[in-house]
PDB file of C-alpha atoms in Angstrom:
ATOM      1  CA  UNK A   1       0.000   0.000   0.000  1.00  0.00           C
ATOM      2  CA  UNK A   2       1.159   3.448  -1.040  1.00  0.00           C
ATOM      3  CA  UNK A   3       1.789   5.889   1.696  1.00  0.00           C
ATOM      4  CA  UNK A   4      -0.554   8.421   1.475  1.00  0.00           C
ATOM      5  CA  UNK A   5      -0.671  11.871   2.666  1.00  0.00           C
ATOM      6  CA  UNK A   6      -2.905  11.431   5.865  1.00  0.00           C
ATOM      7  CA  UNK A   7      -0.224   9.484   6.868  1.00  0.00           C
ATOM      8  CA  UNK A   8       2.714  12.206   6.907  1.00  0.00           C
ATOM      9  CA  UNK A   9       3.374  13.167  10.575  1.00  0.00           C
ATOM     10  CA  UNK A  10       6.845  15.520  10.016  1.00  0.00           C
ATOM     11  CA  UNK A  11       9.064  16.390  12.993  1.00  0.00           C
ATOM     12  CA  UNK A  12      11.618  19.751  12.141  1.00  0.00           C
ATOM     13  CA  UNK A  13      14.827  17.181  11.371  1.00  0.00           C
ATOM     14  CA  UNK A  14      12.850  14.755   8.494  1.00  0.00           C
ATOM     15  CA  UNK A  15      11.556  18.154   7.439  1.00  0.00           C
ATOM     16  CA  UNK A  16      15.118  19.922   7.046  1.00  0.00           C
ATOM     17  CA  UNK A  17      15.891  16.438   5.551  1.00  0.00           C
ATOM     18  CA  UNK A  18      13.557  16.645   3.110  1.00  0.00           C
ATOM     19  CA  UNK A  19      13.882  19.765   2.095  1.00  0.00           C
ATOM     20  CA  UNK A  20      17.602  20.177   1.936  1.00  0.00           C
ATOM     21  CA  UNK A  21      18.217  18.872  -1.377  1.00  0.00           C
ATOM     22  CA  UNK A  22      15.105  20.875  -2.876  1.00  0.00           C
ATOM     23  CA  UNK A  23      16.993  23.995  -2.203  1.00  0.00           C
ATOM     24  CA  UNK A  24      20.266  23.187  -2.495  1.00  0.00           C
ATOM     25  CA  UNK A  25      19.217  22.926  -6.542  1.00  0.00           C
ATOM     26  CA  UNK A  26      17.243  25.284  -6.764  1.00  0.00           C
ATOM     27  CA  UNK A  27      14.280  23.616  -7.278  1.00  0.00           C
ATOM     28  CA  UNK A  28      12.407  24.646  -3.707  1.00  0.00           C
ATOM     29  CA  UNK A  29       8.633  26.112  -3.707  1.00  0.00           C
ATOM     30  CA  UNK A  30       7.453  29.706  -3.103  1.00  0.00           C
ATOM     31  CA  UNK A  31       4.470  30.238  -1.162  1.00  0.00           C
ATOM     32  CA  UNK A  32       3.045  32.997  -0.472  1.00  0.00           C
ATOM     33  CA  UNK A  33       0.687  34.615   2.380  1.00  0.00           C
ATOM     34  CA  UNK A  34      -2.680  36.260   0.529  1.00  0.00           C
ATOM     35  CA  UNK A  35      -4.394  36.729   3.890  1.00  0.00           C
ATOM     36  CA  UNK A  36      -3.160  35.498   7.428  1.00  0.00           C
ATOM     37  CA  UNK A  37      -5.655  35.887  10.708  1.00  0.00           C
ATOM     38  CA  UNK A  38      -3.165  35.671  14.150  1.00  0.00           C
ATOM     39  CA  UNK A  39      -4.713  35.193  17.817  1.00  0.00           C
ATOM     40  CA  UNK A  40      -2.831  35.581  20.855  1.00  0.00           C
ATOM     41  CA  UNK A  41      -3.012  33.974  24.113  1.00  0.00           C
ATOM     42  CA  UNK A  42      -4.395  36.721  26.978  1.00  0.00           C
ATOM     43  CA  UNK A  43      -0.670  36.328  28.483  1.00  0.00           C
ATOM     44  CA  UNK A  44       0.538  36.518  24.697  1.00  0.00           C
ATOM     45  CA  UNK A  45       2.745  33.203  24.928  1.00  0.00           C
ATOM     46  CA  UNK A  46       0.916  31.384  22.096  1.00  0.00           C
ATOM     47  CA  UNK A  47      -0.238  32.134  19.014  1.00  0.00           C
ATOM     48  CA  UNK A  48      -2.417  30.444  16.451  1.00  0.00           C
ATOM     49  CA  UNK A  49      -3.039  31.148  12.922  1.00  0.00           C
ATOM     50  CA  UNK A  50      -4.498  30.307   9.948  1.00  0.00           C
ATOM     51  CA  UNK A  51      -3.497  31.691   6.485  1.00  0.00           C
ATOM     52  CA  UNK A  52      -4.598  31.437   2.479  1.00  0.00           C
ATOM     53  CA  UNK A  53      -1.562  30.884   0.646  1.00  0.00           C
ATOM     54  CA  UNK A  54      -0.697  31.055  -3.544  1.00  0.00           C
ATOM     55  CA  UNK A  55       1.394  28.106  -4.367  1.00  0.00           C
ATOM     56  CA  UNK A  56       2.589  25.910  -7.252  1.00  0.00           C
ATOM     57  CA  UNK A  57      -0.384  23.649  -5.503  1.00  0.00           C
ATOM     58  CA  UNK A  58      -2.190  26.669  -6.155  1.00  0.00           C
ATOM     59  CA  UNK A  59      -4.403  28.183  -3.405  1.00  0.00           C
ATOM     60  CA  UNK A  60      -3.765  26.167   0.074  1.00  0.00           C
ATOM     61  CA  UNK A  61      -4.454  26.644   3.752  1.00  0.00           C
ATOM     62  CA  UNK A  62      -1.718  27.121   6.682  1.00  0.00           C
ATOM     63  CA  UNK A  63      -2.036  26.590  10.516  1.00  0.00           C
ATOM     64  CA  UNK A  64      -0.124  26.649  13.419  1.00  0.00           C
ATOM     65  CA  UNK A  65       0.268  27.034  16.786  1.00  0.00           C
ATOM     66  CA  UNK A  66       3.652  29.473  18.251  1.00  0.00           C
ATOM     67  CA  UNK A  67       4.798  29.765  21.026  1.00  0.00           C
ATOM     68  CA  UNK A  68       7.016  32.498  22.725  1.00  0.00           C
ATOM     69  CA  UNK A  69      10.257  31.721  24.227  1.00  0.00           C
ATOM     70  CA  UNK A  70      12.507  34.512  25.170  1.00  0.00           C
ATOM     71  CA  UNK A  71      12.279  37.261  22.293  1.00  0.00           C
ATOM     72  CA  UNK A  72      11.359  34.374  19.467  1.00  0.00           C
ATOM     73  CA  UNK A  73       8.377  33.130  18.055  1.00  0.00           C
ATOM     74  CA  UNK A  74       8.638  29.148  17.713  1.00  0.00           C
ATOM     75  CA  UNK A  75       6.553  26.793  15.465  1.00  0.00           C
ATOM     76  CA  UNK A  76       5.146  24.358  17.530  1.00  0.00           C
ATOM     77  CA  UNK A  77       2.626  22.656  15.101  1.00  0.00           C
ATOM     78  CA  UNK A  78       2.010  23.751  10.998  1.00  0.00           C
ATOM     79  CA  UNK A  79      -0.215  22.172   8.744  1.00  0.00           C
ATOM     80  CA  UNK A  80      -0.228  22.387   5.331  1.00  0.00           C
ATOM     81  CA  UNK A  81      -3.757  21.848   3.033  1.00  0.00           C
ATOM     82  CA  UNK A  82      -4.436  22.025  -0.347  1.00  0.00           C
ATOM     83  CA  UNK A  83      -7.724  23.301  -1.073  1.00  0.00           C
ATOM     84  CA  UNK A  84     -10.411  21.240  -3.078  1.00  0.00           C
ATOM     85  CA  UNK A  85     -13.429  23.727  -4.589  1.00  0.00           C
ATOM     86  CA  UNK A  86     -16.450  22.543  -3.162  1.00  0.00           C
ATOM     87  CA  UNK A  87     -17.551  22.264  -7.514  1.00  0.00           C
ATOM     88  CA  UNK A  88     -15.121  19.601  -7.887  1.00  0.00           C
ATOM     89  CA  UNK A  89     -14.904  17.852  -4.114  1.00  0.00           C
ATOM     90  CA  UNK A  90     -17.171  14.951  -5.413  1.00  0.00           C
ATOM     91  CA  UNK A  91     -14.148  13.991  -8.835  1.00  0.00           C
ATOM     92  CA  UNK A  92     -11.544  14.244  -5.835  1.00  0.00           C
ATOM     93  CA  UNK A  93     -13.689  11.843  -3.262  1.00  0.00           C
ATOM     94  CA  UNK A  94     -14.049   9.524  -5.936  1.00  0.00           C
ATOM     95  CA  UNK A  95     -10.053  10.028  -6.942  1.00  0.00           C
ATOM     96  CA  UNK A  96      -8.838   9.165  -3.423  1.00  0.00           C
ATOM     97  CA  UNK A  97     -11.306   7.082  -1.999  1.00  0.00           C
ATOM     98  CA  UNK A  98     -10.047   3.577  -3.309  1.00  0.00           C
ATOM     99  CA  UNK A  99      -6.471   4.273  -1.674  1.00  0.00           C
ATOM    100  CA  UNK A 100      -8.083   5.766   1.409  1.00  0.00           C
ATOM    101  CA  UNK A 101     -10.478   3.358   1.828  1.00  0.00           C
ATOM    102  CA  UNK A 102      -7.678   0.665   2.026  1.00  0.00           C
ATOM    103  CA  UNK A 103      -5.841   2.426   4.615  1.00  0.00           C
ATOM    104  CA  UNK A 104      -9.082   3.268   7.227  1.00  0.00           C
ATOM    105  CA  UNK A 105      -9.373  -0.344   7.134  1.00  0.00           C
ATOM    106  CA  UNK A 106      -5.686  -0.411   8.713  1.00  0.00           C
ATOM    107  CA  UNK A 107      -6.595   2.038  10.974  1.00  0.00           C
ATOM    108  CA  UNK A 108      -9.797  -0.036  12.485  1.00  0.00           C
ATOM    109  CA  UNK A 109      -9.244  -1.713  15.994  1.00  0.00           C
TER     110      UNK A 109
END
């Protein structure tokens, strides 16, 4: 069975792993923040967003939580989404399902 995206859990080091090689030639991504909503905590240690981004995915959807330490902001959890238009959600379900499908099975006590 294929691993699938549901399945991608990323700490920073497989990230930096990952990436490495992407930008060392020159073949990393851009995105880029259209419209970003921030929240603090009252006592202004945290910080959660949400954000619309313009990609080479085109238009996907960033969240995180931050968190203060000293003078710097630290990601503590980001999550990446590519959005599906509601017109088309129905072509996608029945894209993915057959591959999903087989791994909710797994998942099943």
């Amino acid at each position: 069975m294929p691993i699938i995206d549901a399945t991608e859990i990323w700490n920073k080091k497989k990230f930096m792993d990952y990436a490495k090689p992407h930008f060392d030639g020159g073949k990393a991504w851009t995105f880029k923040s259209i419209r970003r909503n921030i929240t603090f905590s009252k006592d202004r240690k945290y910080a959660w967003f949400d954000e619309i981004l313009d990609t080479q995915m085109k238009i996907c959807r960033g969240s995180g939580v931050l968190e203060k330490i000293g003078n710097q902001w630290k990601i503590r959890q980001y999550v990446l989404s590519m959005a599906i238009p509601n017109e088309v959600s129905n072509e996608v379900i029945n894209i993915k399902s057959a591959i999903e499908e087989a791994y909710l099975e797994k998942l099943k006590p």
